């Protein structure tokens, strides 16, 4: 990476961080490009070199935040996939308490960004996120569980959309219920379907 590319990415990171701080203070509808630039210490023209709209910045900020989430989880994709291929079949849960708790804590601590993303699913690009998750995480689990290939996308749509519906309801209440309670509800739903 040359010096200009490095500067470009550092500036983008500054705007991501500024945006994430602003979204903790107010709803997306009330955030202006001027406020983002002031908080990031960049010119308005710099913003438009990087993004066309604030929704573009929201989308990038979610990717930026997801990178931080992977750091928070302390896990690399390859290690996770290797564990899926080597662990006992009884350990293959699509939603494990260990990861679910960390995910819910992360959602709660970044709830304003998630609330705004849920209001704008096209910006969040959920379909792309699900496809990646499906390919890298769920497909190996479903293969090991010998779920027929033609049934996999339906099964995963059920799990993912169901979990996201619960999280969306939780966000609507400003995450008032405890992480443990939401985790218990999700596990009840997942366990109930798995045992039938």
Short mmCIF file of C-alpha atoms in Angstrom, two decimals:
data_model
loop_
_atom_site.label_atom_id
_atom_site.label_comp_id
_atom_site.label_asym_id
_atom_site.label_seq_id
_atom_site.Cartn_x
_atom_site.Cartn_y
_atom_site.Cartn_z
CA UNK A 1 0.00 0.00 0.00
CA UNK A 2 1.44 3.35 -0.97
CA UNK A 3 1.34 6.51 1.11
CA UNK A 4 -1.77 7.94 -0.64
CA UNK A 5 -3.73 4.72 -0.17
CA UNK A 6 -2.70 4.63 3.48
CA UNK A 7 -3.87 8.23 3.95
CA UNK A 8 -7.15 7.43 2.16
CA UNK A 9 -7.90 4.51 4.50
CA UNK A 10 -6.88 6.47 7.61
CA UNK A 11 -9.26 9.27 6.61
CA UNK A 12 -12.05 6.76 6.01
CA UNK A 13 -11.40 5.21 9.43
CA UNK A 14 -11.60 8.67 11.03
CA UNK A 15 -14.99 9.24 9.41
CA UNK A 16 -16.20 5.79 10.48
CA UNK A 17 -15.19 6.50 14.08
CA UNK A 18 -16.76 9.97 14.01
CA UNK A 19 -19.98 8.56 12.59
CA UNK A 20 -20.12 5.79 15.21
CA UNK A 21 -19.66 8.37 17.99
CA UNK A 22 -22.39 10.61 16.53
CA UNK A 23 -24.85 7.76 16.15
CA UNK A 24 -24.53 7.10 19.87
CA UNK A 25 -25.78 10.65 20.45
CA UNK A 26 -28.63 10.91 17.92
CA UNK A 27 -30.65 9.12 15.25
CA UNK A 28 -29.24 8.86 11.74
CA UNK A 29 -31.90 11.20 10.32
CA UNK A 30 -30.47 14.06 12.37
CA UNK A 31 -26.78 13.54 11.54
CA UNK A 32 -25.35 15.85 8.92
CA UNK A 33 -22.30 15.57 6.70
CA UNK A 34 -21.00 18.77 8.34
CA UNK A 35 -21.15 17.16 11.82
CA UNK A 36 -19.35 14.04 10.60
CA UNK A 37 -16.61 16.16 9.00
CA UNK A 38 -16.22 18.34 12.10
CA UNK A 39 -15.97 15.31 14.38
CA UNK A 40 -13.50 13.57 12.03
CA UNK A 41 -11.47 16.73 11.42
CA UNK A 42 -11.84 16.55 7.62
CA UNK A 43 -13.24 18.83 4.93
CA UNK A 44 -16.69 18.34 3.44
CA UNK A 45 -15.10 17.69 0.04
CA UNK A 46 -13.13 14.84 1.61
CA UNK A 47 -16.38 13.21 2.71
CA UNK A 48 -17.63 13.25 -0.90
CA UNK A 49 -14.38 11.76 -2.18
CA UNK A 50 -15.22 8.70 -0.04
CA UNK A 51 -19.03 8.52 -0.06
CA UNK A 52 -22.03 9.66 -2.02
CA UNK A 53 -24.42 9.63 0.94
CA UNK A 54 -24.52 9.11 4.69
CA UNK A 55 -26.09 5.69 4.00
CA UNK A 56 -22.84 4.75 2.22
CA UNK A 57 -20.95 5.73 5.36
CA UNK A 58 -23.42 3.72 7.49
CA UNK A 59 -22.75 0.67 5.34
CA UNK A 60 -18.97 1.10 5.61
CA UNK A 61 -19.22 1.77 9.34
CA UNK A 62 -21.03 -1.52 9.79
CA UNK A 63 -18.18 -3.30 8.01
CA UNK A 64 -15.69 -1.40 10.16
CA UNK A 65 -17.65 -2.38 13.27
CA UNK A 66 -17.84 -6.02 12.13
CA UNK A 67 -14.04 -6.05 11.95
CA UNK A 68 -13.96 -4.83 15.54
CA UNK A 69 -16.51 -7.50 16.43
CA UNK A 70 -14.23 -10.24 15.10
CA UNK A 71 -11.45 -8.81 17.25
CA UNK A 72 -13.87 -8.72 20.20
CA UNK A 73 -14.73 -12.37 19.58
CA UNK A 74 -11.00 -13.14 19.49
CA UNK A 75 -11.34 -15.54 16.63
CA UNK A 76 -10.16 -16.00 13.08
CA UNK A 77 -12.29 -17.56 10.35
CA UNK A 78 -9.82 -20.37 9.61
CA UNK A 79 -9.59 -21.47 13.26
CA UNK A 80 -13.37 -21.50 13.56
CA UNK A 81 -13.83 -23.55 10.37
CA UNK A 82 -11.12 -26.00 11.46
CA UNK A 83 -12.88 -26.49 14.78
CA UNK A 84 -16.17 -27.23 12.96
CA UNK A 85 -14.48 -29.97 10.96
CA UNK A 86 -12.78 -31.57 13.98
CA UNK A 87 -15.16 -31.30 16.94
CA UNK A 88 -17.63 -33.99 18.00
CA UNK A 89 -20.97 -33.90 16.17
CA UNK A 90 -22.76 -33.27 19.48
CA UNK A 91 -20.89 -29.95 19.73
CA UNK A 92 -22.17 -28.70 16.38
CA UNK A 93 -24.75 -26.10 17.33
CA UNK A 94 -25.73 -23.41 14.87
CA UNK A 95 -26.12 -21.03 17.80
CA UNK A 96 -23.83 -21.69 20.76
CA UNK A 97 -24.20 -19.92 24.11
CA UNK A 98 -20.53 -18.89 24.05
CA UNK A 99 -20.80 -16.95 20.77
CA UNK A 100 -24.41 -15.88 21.19
CA UNK A 101 -23.69 -14.13 24.50
CA UNK A 102 -20.76 -12.21 23.00
CA UNK A 103 -22.82 -11.27 19.96
CA UNK A 104 -25.73 -9.99 22.07
CA UNK A 105 -23.38 -8.00 24.32
CA UNK A 106 -21.89 -6.46 21.20
CA UNK A 107 -25.32 -5.60 19.77
CA UNK A 108 -26.32 -4.01 23.08
CA UNK A 109 -23.17 -1.91 23.32
CA UNK A 110 -23.64 -0.73 19.70
CA UNK A 111 -27.44 -0.67 19.75
CA UNK A 112 -27.86 2.73 18.07
CA UNK A 113 -25.94 1.62 15.01
CA UNK A 114 -27.82 -1.68 14.88
CA UNK A 115 -31.16 0.13 15.29
CA UNK A 116 -30.35 2.35 12.33
CA UNK A 117 -29.14 -0.60 10.29
CA UNK A 118 -32.34 -2.57 10.99
CA UNK A 119 -34.36 0.44 9.75
CA UNK A 120 -32.33 0.33 6.52
CA UNK A 121 -31.82 -3.33 5.62
CA UNK A 122 -30.72 -2.43 2.09
CA UNK A 123 -27.82 -0.45 3.57
CA UNK A 124 -26.91 -3.26 5.95
CA UNK A 125 -26.88 -5.63 2.95
CA UNK A 126 -28.16 -8.48 5.11
CA UNK A 127 -28.41 -10.86 2.17
CA UNK A 128 -24.67 -10.54 1.51
CA UNK A 129 -23.86 -11.03 5.19
CA UNK A 130 -26.10 -14.08 5.40
CA UNK A 131 -24.63 -15.57 2.23
CA UNK A 132 -21.10 -15.23 3.61
CA UNK A 133 -22.11 -16.66 6.98
CA UNK A 134 -23.95 -19.49 5.25
CA UNK A 135 -21.01 -20.36 3.04
CA UNK A 136 -18.23 -20.18 5.63
CA UNK A 137 -19.94 -21.26 8.84
CA UNK A 138 -23.27 -22.98 8.40
CA UNK A 139 -22.55 -25.05 5.28
CA UNK A 140 -19.76 -27.08 6.98
CA UNK A 141 -22.01 -27.67 10.01
CA UNK A 142 -24.94 -28.76 7.86
CA UNK A 143 -22.67 -31.03 5.80
CA UNK A 144 -21.40 -32.74 8.94
CA UNK A 145 -25.01 -33.13 10.16
CA UNK A 146 -25.88 -34.66 6.76
CA UNK A 147 -28.65 -32.16 6.01
CA UNK A 148 -29.60 -32.58 2.33
CA UNK A 149 -28.16 -29.77 0.24
CA UNK A 150 -31.56 -28.80 -1.22
CA UNK A 151 -32.92 -28.17 2.33
CA UNK A 152 -30.03 -26.08 3.67
CA UNK A 153 -31.03 -22.63 2.44
CA UNK A 154 -34.52 -23.03 3.91
CA UNK A 155 -33.22 -24.21 7.25
CA UNK A 156 -30.73 -21.35 7.47
CA UNK A 157 -33.33 -18.76 6.43
CA UNK A 158 -35.47 -20.00 9.30
CA UNK A 159 -32.67 -19.73 11.86
CA UNK A 160 -31.19 -16.44 10.71
CA UNK A 161 -34.44 -14.53 10.17
CA UNK A 162 -35.87 -15.87 13.41
CA UNK A 163 -32.85 -14.77 15.42
CA UNK A 164 -32.79 -11.38 13.70
CA UNK A 165 -36.52 -10.92 14.48
CA UNK A 166 -35.83 -11.49 18.18
CA UNK A 167 -32.88 -9.09 18.14
CA UNK A 168 -34.96 -6.47 16.27
CA UNK A 169 -37.67 -6.64 18.95
CA UNK A 170 -35.00 -6.33 21.62
CA UNK A 171 -33.58 -3.25 19.90
CA UNK A 172 -37.07 -1.69 19.79
CA UNK A 173 -37.16 -1.83 23.60
CA UNK A 174 -33.71 -0.18 23.78
CA UNK A 175 -32.22 -3.53 24.87
CA UNK A 176 -33.95 -3.25 28.26
CA UNK A 177 -34.18 -7.03 28.78
CA UNK A 178 -30.98 -8.70 29.86
CA UNK A 179 -28.59 -10.42 27.47
CA UNK A 180 -29.26 -13.65 29.44
CA UNK A 181 -33.02 -13.39 28.85
CA UNK A 182 -32.65 -12.81 25.09
CA UNK A 183 -30.08 -15.60 24.89
CA UNK A 184 -32.50 -17.94 26.66
CA UNK A 185 -35.34 -17.06 24.26
CA UNK A 186 -33.15 -17.66 21.20
CA UNK A 187 -31.87 -20.95 22.58
CA UNK A 188 -35.43 -22.08 23.39
CA UNK A 189 -36.45 -21.46 19.78
CA UNK A 190 -33.36 -23.12 18.31
CA UNK A 191 -33.44 -26.11 20.68
CA UNK A 192 -37.16 -26.63 20.16
CA UNK A 193 -36.74 -26.83 16.38
CA UNK A 194 -33.61 -29.01 16.55
CA UNK A 195 -35.22 -31.60 18.82
CA UNK A 196 -38.32 -32.12 16.67
#
